[in-house]
C-alpha positions as protocol buffer text, in pm:
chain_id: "A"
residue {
  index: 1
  type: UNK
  ca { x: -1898 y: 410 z: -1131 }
}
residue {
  index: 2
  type: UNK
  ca { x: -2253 y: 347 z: -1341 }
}
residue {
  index: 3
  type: UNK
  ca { x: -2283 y: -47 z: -1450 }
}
residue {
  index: 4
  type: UNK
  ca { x: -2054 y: -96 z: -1784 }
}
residue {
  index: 5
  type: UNK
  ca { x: -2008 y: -436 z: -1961 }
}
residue {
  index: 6
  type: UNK
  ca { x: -1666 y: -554 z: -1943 }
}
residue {
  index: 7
  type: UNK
  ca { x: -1631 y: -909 z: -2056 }
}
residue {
  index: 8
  type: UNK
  ca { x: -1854 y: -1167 z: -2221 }
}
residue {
  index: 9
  type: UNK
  ca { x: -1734 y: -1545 z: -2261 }
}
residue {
  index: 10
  type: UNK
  ca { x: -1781 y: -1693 z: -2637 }
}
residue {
  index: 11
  type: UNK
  ca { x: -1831 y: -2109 z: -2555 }
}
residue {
  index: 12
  type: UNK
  ca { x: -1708 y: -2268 z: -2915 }
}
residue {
  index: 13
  type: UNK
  ca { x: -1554 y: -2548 z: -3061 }
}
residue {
  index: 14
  type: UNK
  ca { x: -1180 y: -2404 z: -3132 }
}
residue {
  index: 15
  type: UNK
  ca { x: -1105 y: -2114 z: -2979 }
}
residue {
  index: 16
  type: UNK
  ca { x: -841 y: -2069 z: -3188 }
}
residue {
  index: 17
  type: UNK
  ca { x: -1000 y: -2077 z: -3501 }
}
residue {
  index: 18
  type: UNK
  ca { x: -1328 y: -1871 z: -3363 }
}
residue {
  index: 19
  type: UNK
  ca { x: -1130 y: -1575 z: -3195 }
}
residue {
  index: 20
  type: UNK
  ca { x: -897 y: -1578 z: -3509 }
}
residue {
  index: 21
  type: UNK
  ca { x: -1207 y: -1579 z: -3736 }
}
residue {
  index: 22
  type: UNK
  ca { x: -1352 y: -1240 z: -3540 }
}
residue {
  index: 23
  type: UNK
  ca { x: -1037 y: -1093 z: -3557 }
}
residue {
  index: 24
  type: UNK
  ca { x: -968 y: -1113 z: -3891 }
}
residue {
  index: 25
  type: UNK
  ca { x: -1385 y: -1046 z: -4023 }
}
residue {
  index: 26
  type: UNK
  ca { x: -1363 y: -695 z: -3772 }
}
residue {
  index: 27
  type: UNK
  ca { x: -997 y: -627 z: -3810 }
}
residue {
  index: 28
  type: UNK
  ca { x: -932 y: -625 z: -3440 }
}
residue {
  index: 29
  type: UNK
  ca { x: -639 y: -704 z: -3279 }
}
residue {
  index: 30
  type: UNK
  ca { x: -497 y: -1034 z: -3224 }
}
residue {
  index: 31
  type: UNK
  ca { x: -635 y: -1242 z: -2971 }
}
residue {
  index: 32
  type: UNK
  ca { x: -412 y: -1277 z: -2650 }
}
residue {
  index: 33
  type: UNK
  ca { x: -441 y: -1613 z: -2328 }
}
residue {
  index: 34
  type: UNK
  ca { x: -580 y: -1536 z: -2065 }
}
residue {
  index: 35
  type: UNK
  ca { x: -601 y: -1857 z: -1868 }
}
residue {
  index: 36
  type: UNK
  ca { x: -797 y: -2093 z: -2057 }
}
residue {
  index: 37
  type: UNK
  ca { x: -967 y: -1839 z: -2253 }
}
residue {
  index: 38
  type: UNK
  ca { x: -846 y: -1657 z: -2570 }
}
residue {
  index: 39
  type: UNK
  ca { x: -973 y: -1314 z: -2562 }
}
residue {
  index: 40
  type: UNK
  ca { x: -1015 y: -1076 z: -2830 }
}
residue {
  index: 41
  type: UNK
  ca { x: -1045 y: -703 z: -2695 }
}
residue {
  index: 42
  type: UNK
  ca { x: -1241 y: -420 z: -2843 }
}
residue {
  index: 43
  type: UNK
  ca { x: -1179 y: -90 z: -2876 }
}
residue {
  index: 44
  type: UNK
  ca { x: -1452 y: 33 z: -2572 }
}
residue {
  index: 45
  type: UNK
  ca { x: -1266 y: -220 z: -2345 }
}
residue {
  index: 46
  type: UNK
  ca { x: -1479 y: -496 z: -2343 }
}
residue {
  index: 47
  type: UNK
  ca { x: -1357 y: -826 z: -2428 }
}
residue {
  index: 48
  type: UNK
  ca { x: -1464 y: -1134 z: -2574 }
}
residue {
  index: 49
  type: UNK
  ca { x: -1350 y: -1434 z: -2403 }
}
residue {
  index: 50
  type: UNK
  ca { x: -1331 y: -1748 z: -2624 }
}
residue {
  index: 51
  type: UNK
  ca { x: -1349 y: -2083 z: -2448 }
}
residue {
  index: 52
  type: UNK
  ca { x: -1406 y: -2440 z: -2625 }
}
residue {
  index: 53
  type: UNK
  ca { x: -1664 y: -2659 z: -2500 }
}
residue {
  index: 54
  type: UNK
  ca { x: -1809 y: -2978 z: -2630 }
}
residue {
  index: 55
  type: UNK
  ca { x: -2134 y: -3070 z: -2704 }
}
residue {
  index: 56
  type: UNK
  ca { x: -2452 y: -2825 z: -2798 }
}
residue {
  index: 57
  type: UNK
  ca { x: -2310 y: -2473 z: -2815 }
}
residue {
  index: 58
  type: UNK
  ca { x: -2614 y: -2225 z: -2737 }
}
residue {
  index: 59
  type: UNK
  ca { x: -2663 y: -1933 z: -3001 }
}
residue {
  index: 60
  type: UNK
  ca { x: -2572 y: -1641 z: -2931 }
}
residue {
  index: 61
  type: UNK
  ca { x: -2570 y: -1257 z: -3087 }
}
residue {
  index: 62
  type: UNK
  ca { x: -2284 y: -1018 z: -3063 }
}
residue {
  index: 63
  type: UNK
  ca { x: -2326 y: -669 z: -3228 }
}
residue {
  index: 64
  type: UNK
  ca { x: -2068 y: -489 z: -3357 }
}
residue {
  index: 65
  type: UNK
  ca { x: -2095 y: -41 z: -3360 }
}
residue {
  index: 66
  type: UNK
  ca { x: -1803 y: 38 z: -3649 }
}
residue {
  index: 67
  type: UNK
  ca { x: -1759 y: 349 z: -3838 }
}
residue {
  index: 68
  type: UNK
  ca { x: -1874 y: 406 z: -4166 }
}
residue {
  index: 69
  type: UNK
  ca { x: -1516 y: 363 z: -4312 }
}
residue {
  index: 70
  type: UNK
  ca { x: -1467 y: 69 z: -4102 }
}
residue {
  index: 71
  type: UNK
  ca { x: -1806 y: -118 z: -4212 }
}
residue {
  index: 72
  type: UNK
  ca { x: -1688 y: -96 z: -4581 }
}
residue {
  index: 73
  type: UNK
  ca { x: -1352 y: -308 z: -4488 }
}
residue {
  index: 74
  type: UNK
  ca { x: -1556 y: -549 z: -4301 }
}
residue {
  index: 75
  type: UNK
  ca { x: -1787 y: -599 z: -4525 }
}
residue {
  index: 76
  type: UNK
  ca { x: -1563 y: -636 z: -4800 }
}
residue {
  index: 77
  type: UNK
  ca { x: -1396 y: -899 z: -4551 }
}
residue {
  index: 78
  type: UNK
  ca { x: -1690 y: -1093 z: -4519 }
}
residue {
  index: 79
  type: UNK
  ca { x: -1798 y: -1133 z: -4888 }
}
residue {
  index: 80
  type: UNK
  ca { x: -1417 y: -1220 z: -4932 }
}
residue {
  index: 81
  type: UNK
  ca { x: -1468 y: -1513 z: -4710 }
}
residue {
  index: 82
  type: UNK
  ca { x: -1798 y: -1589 z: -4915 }
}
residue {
  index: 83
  type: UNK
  ca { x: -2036 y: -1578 z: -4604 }
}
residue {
  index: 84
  type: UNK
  ca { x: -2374 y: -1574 z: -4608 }
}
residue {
  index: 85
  type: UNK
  ca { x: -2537 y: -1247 z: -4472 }
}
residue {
  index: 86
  type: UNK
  ca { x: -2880 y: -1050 z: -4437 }
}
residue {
  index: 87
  type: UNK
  ca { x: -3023 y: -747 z: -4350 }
}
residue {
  index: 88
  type: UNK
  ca { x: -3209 y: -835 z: -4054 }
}
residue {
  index: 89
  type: UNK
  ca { x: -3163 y: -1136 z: -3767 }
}
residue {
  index: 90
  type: UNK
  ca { x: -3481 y: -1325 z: -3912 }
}
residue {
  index: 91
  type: UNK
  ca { x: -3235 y: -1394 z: -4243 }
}
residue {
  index: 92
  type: UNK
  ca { x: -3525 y: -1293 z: -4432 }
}
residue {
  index: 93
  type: UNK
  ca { x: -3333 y: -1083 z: -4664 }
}
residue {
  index: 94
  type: UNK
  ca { x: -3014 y: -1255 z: -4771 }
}
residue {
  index: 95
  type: UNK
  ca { x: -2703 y: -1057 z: -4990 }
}
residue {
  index: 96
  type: UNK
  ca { x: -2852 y: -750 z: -4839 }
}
residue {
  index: 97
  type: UNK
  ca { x: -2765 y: -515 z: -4570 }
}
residue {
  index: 98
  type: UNK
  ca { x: -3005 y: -266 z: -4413 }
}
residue {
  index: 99
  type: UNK
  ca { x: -2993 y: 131 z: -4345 }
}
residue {
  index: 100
  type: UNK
  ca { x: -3154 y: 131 z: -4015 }
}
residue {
  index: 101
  type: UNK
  ca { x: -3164 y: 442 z: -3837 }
}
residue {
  index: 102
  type: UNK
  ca { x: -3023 y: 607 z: -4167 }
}
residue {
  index: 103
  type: UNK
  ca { x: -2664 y: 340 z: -4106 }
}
residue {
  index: 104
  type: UNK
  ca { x: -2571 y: 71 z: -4260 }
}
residue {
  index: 105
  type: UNK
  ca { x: -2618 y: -277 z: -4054 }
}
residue {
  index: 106
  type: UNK
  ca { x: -2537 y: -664 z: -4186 }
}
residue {
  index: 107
  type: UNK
  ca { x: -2588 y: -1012 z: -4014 }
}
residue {
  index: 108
  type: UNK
  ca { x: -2373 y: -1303 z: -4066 }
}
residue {
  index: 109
  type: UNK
  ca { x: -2258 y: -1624 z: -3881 }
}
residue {
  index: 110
  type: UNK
  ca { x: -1928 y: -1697 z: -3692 }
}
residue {
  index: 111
  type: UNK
  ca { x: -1819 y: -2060 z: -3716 }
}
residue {
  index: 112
  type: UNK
  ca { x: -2046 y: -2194 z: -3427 }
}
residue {
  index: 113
  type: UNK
  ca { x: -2306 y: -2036 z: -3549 }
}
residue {
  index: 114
  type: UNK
  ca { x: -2357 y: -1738 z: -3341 }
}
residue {
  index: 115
  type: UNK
  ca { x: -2520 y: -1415 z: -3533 }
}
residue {
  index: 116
  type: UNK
  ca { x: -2279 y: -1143 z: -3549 }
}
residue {
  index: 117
  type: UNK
  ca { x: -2387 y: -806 z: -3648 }
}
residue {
  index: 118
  type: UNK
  ca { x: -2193 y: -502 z: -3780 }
}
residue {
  index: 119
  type: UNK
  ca { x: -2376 y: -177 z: -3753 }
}
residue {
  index: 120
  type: UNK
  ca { x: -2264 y: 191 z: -3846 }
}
residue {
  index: 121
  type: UNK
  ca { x: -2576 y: 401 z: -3594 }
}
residue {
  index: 122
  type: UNK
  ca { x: -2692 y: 248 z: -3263 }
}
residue {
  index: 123
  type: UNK
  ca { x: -3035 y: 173 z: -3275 }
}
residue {
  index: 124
  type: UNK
  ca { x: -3269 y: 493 z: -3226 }
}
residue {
  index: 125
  type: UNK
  ca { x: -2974 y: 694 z: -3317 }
}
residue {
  index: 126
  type: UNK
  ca { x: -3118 y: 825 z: -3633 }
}
């Protein structure tokens, strides 16, 4: 079997609150225990497994591939919640999104923090 990501763990302050957060920006499914993590699974089968920690919570970037249809209802989900977004990780150029690769792509922050990115073409893909 070649090498395939399966699972990544997501350290935050409520898990709760940051796996329901994700689910409801990307429209995924709800999140579902698994131990002591809460884990929110994507539609390639991998998973993101939220777990709470306390103290300094390291940043951390998790991109997103949608559809074109799809980026449209999560972006529309994300200026409903009134975040803050760019076009580009530096946050150089905010209320914009970016057509890399002749997509769409937009950066914005979960509720620890970590950059999230929705994109519509992987990168080099156009």
């Amino acid at each position: 079997m070649p090498v395939q990501l399966n699972h990544t763990i997501v350290w935050c302050r409520d898990k709760k609150r940051s796996s329901a957060f994700l689910v409801r920006i990307l429209g995924c499914p709800r999140a579902l225990p698994f131990h002591h993590f809460l884990v929110v699974q994507l539609a390639n089968n991998v998973s993101l497994d939220f777990t709470e920690k306390s103290g300094p919570i390291s940043v951390q970037h998790y991109a997103f591939l949608v559809e074109e249809s799809e980026f449209d209802a999560t972006f529309s989900r994300i200026r409903d919640e009134g975040l803050t977004y760019w076009a580009d990780p530096l946050k150089s150029c905010p209320n914009e999104i970016n057509h890399n690769d002749g997509g769409r792509g937009v950066y914005f922050e979960d509720l620890d923090g970590h950059v999230l990115e929705v994109i519509t073409r992987p990168y080099g893909g156009g």
